[in-house]
PDB file of C-alpha atoms in Angstrom:
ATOM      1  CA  UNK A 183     197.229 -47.891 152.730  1.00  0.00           C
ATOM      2  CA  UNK A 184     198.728 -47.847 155.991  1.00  0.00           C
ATOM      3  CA  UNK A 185     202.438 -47.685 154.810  1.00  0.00           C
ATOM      4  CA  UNK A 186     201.759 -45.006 152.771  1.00  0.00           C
ATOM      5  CA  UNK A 187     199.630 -43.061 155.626  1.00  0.00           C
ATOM      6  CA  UNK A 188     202.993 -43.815 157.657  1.00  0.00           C
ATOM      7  CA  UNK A 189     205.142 -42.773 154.522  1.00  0.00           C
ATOM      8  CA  UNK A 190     203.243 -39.780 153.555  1.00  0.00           C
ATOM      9  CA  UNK A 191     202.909 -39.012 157.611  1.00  0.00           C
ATOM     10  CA  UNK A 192     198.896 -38.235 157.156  1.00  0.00           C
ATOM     11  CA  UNK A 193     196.663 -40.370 159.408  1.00  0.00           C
ATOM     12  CA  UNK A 194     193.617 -42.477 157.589  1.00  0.00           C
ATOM     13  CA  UNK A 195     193.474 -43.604 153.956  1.00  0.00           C
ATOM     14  CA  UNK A 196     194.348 -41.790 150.603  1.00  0.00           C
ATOM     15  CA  UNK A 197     190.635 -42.770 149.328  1.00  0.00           C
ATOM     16  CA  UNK A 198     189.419 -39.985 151.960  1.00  0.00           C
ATOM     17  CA  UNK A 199     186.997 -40.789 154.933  1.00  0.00           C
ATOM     18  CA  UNK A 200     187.291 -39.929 158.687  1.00  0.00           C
ATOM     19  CA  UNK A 201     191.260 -39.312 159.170  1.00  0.00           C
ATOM     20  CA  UNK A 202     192.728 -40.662 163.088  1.00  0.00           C
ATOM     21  CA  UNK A 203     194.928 -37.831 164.246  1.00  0.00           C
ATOM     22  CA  UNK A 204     198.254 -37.423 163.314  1.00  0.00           C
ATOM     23  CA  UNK A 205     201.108 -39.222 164.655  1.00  0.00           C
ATOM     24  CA  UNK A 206     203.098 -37.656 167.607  1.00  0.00           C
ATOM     25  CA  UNK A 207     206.140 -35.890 166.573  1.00  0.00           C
ATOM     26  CA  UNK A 208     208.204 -38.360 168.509  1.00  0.00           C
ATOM     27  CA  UNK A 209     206.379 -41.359 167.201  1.00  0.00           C
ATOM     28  CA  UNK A 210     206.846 -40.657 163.299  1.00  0.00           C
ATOM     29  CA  UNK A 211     210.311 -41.763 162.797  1.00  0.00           C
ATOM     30  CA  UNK A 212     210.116 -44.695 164.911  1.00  0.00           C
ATOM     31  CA  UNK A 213     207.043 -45.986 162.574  1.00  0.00           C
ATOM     32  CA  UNK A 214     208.935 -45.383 159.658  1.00  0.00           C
ATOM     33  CA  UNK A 215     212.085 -47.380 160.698  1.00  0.00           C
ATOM     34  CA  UNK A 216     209.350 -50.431 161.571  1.00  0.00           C
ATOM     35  CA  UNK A 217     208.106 -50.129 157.374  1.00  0.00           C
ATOM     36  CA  UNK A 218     211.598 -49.802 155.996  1.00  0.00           C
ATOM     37  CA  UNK A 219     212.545 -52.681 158.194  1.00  0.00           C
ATOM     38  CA  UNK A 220     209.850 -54.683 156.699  1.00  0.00           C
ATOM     39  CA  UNK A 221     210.453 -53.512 153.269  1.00  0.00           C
ATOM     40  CA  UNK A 222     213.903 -54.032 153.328  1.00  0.00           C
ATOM     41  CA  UNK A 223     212.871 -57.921 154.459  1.00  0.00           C
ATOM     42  CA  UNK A 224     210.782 -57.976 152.102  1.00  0.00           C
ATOM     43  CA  UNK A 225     213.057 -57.177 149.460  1.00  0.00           C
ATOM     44  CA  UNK A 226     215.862 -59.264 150.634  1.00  0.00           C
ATOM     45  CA  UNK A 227     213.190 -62.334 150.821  1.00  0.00           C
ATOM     46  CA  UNK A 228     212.258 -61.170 147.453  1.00  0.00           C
ATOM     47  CA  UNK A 229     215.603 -61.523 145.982  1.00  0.00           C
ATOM     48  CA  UNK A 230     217.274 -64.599 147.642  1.00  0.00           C
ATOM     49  CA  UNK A 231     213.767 -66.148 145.970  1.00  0.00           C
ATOM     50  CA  UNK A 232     214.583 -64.941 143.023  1.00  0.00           C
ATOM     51  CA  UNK A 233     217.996 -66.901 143.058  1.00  0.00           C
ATOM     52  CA  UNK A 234     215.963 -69.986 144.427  1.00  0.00           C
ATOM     53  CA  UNK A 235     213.213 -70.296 141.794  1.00  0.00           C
ATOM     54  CA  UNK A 236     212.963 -70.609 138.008  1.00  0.00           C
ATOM     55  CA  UNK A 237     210.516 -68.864 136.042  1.00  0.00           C
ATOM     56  CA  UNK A 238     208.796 -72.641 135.363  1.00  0.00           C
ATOM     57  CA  UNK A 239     208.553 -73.502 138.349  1.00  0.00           C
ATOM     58  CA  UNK A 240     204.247 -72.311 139.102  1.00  0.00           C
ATOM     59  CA  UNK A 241     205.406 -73.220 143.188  1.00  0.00           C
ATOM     60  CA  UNK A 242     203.070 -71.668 145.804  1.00  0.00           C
ATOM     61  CA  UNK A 243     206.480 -69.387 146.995  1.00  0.00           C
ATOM     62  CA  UNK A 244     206.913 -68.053 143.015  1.00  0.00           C
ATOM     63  CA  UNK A 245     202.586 -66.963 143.887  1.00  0.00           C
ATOM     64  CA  UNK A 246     204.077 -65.205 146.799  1.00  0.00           C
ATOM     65  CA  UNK A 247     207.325 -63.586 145.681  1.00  0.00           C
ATOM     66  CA  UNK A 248     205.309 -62.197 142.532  1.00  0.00           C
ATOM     67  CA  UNK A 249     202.364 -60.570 145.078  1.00  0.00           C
ATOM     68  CA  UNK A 250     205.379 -59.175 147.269  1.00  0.00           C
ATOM     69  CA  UNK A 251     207.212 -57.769 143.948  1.00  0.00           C
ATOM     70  CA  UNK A 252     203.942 -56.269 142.822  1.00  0.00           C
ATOM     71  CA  UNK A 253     203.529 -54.643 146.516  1.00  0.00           C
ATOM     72  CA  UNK A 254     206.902 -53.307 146.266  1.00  0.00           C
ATOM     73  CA  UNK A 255     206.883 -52.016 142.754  1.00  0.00           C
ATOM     74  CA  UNK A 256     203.545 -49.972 143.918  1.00  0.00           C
ATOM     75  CA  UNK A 257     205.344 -47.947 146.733  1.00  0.00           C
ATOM     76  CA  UNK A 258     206.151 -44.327 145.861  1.00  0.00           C
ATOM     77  CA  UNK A 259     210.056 -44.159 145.606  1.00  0.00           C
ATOM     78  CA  UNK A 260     210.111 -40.794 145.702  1.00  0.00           C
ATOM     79  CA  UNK A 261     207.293 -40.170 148.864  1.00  0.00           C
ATOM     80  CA  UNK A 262     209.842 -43.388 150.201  1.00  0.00           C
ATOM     81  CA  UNK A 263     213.267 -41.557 150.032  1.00  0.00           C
ATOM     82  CA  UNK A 264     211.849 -38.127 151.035  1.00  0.00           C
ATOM     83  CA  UNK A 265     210.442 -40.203 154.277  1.00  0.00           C
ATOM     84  CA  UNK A 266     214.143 -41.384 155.003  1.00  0.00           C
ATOM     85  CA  UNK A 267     215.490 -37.839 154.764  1.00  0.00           C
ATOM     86  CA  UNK A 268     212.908 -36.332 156.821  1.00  0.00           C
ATOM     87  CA  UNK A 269     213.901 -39.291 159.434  1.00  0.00           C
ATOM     88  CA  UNK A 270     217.456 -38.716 159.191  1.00  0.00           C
ATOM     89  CA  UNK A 271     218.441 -41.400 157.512  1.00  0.00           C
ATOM     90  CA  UNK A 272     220.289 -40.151 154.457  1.00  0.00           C
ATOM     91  CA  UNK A 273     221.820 -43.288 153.632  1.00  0.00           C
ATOM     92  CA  UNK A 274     218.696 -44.904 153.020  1.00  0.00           C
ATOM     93  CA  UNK A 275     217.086 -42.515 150.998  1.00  0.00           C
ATOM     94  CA  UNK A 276     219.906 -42.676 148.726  1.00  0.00           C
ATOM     95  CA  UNK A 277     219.794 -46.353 148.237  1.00  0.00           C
ATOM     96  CA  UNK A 278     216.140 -45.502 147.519  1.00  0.00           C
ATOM     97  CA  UNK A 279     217.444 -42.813 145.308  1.00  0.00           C
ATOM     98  CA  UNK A 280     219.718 -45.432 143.262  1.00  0.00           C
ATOM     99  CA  UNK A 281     217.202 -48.306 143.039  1.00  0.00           C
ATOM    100  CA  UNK A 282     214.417 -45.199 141.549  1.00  0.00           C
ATOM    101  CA  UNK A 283     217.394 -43.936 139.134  1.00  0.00           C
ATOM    102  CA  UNK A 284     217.606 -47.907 137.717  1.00  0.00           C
ATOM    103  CA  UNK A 285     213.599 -47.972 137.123  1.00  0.00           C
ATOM    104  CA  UNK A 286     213.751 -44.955 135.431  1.00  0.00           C
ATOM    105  CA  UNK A 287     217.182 -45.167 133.013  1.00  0.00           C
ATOM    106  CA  UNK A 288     218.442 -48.893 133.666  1.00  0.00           C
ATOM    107  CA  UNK A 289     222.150 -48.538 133.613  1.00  0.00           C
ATOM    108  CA  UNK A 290     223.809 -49.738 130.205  1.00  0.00           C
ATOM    109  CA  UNK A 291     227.203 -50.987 129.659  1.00  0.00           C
ATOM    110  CA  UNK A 292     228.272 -47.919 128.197  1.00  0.00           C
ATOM    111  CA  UNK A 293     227.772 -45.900 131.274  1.00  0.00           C
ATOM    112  CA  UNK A 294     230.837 -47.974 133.047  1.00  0.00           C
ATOM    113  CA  UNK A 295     232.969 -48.197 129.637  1.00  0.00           C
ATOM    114  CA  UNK A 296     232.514 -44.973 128.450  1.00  0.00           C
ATOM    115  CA  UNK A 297     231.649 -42.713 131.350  1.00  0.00           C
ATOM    116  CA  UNK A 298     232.480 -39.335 129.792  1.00  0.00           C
ATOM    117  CA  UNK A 299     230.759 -39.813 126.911  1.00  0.00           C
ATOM    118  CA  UNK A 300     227.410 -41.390 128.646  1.00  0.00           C
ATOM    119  CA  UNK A 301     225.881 -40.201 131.158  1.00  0.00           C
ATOM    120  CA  UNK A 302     222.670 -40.863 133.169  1.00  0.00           C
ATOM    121  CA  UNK A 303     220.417 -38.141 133.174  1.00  0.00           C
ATOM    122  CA  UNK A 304     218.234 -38.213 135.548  1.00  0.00           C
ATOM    123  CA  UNK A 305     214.688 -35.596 136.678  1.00  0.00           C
ATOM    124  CA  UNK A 306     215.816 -32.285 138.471  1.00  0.00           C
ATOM    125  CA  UNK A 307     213.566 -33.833 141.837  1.00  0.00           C
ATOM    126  CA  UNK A 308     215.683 -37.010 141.862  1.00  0.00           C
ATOM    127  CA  UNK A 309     218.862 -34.752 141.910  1.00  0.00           C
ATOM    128  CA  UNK A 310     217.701 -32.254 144.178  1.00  0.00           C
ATOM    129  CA  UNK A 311     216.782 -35.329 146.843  1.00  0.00           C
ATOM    130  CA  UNK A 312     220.139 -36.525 145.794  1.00  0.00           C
ATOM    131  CA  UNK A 313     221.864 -33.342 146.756  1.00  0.00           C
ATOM    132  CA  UNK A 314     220.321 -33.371 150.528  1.00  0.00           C
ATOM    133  CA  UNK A 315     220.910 -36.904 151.515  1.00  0.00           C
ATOM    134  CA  UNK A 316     224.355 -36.543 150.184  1.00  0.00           C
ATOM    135  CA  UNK A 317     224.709 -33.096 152.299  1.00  0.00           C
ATOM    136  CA  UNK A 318     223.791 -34.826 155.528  1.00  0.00           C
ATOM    137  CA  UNK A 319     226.647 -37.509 154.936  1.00  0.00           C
ATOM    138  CA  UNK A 320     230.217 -37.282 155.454  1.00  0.00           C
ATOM    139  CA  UNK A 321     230.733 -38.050 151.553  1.00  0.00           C
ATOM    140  CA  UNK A 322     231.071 -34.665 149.940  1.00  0.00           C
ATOM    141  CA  UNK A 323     232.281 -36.390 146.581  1.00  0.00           C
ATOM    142  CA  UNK A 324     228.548 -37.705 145.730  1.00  0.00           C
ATOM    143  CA  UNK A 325     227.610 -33.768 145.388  1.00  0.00           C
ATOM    144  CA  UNK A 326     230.884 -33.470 143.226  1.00  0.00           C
ATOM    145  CA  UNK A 327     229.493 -36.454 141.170  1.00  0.00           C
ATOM    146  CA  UNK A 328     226.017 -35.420 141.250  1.00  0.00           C
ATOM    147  CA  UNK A 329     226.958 -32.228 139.418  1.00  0.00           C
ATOM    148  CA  UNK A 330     227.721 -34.148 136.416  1.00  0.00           C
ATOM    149  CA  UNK A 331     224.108 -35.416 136.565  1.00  0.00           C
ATOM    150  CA  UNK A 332     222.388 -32.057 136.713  1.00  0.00           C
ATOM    151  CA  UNK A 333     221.168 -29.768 133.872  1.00  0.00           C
ATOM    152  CA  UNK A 334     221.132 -27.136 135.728  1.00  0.00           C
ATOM    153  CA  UNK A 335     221.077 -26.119 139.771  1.00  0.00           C
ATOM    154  CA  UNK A 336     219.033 -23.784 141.964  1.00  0.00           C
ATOM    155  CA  UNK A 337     220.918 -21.416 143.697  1.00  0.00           C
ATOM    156  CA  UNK A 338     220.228 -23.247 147.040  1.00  0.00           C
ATOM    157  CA  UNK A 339     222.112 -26.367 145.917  1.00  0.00           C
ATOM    158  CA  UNK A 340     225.220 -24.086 144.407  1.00  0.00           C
ATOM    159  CA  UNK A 341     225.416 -22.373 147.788  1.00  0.00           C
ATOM    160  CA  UNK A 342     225.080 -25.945 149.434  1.00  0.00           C
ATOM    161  CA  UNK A 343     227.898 -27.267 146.928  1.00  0.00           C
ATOM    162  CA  UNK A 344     230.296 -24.297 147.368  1.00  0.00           C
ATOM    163  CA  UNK A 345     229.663 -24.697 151.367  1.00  0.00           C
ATOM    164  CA  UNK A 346     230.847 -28.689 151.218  1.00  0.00           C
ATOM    165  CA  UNK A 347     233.685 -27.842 149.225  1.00  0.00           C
ATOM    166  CA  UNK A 348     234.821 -24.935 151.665  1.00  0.00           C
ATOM    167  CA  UNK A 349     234.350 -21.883 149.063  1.00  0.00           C
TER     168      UNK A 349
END
């Protein structure tokens, strides 16, 4: 509850009750570097125990690593990655962005051997997300890329596009 109040930047539960007041302006960004910090040592806990343990083993530490996957496979990718953008961190959100995209469509094979004839497809909100952290980077080639992801575009993110490429 309290890393999604963080997340979500709303004070008190989702379940409703007496909500705390918000958090200062100021004091938003530094509480959301604290839970990606944890998350992300979560996660890296997560995964060198994945490389440690076996699937037999019923170990006290495979218990834990299986309630820490289950926390982290509850958190709201998307309410996650448009956190990071709102914080400035672009970068993060689209490392959110990519480890979302893989729940969603796993990659296959044939999307590294055969890129032009398969390609991900993935919801216009991923994309549009995509779009903005990519706009606050120094990378303008991931909006060049991204367009081979998208259906179709608002006219916000073809003005945004034309404007990176210098049209």
């Amino acid at each position: 509850v309290e890393v999604g109040a963080v997340v979500s930047h709303r004070s008190g539960g989702a379940g409703g009750g007496v909500s705390a007041p918000r958090l200062m302006h100021s004091e938003h960004p530094l509480c959301c570097q604290a839970v990606f910090s944890l998350l992300e040592c979560l996660l890296d806990w997560s995964n060198q125990c994945r490389a440690q343990l076996s699937a037999a083993q019923g170990s006290a530490s495979l218990r834990a690593k299986q309630r820490i996957d289950s926390f982290l496979r509850r958190l709201p990718a998307m309410q996650l990655a448009r956190c990071a953008l709102e914080c400035g961190s672009a970068h993060r959100t689209l490392l959110l962005l990519e480890r979302h995209a893989d729940e969603l469509q796993p990659p296959s094979p044939a999307h590294f051997l055969h890129p032009n004839r398969e390609v991900r497809k993935l919801p216009a909100e991923v994309t549009a997300l995509v779009a903005r952290a990519y706009s606050q980077t120094d990378e303008p080639d991931g909006l060049l890329g991204l367009s081979r992801l998208r259906d179709a575009t608002s006219i916000d993110e073809e003005v945004l596009e034309h404007e990176i490429n210098g049209r």
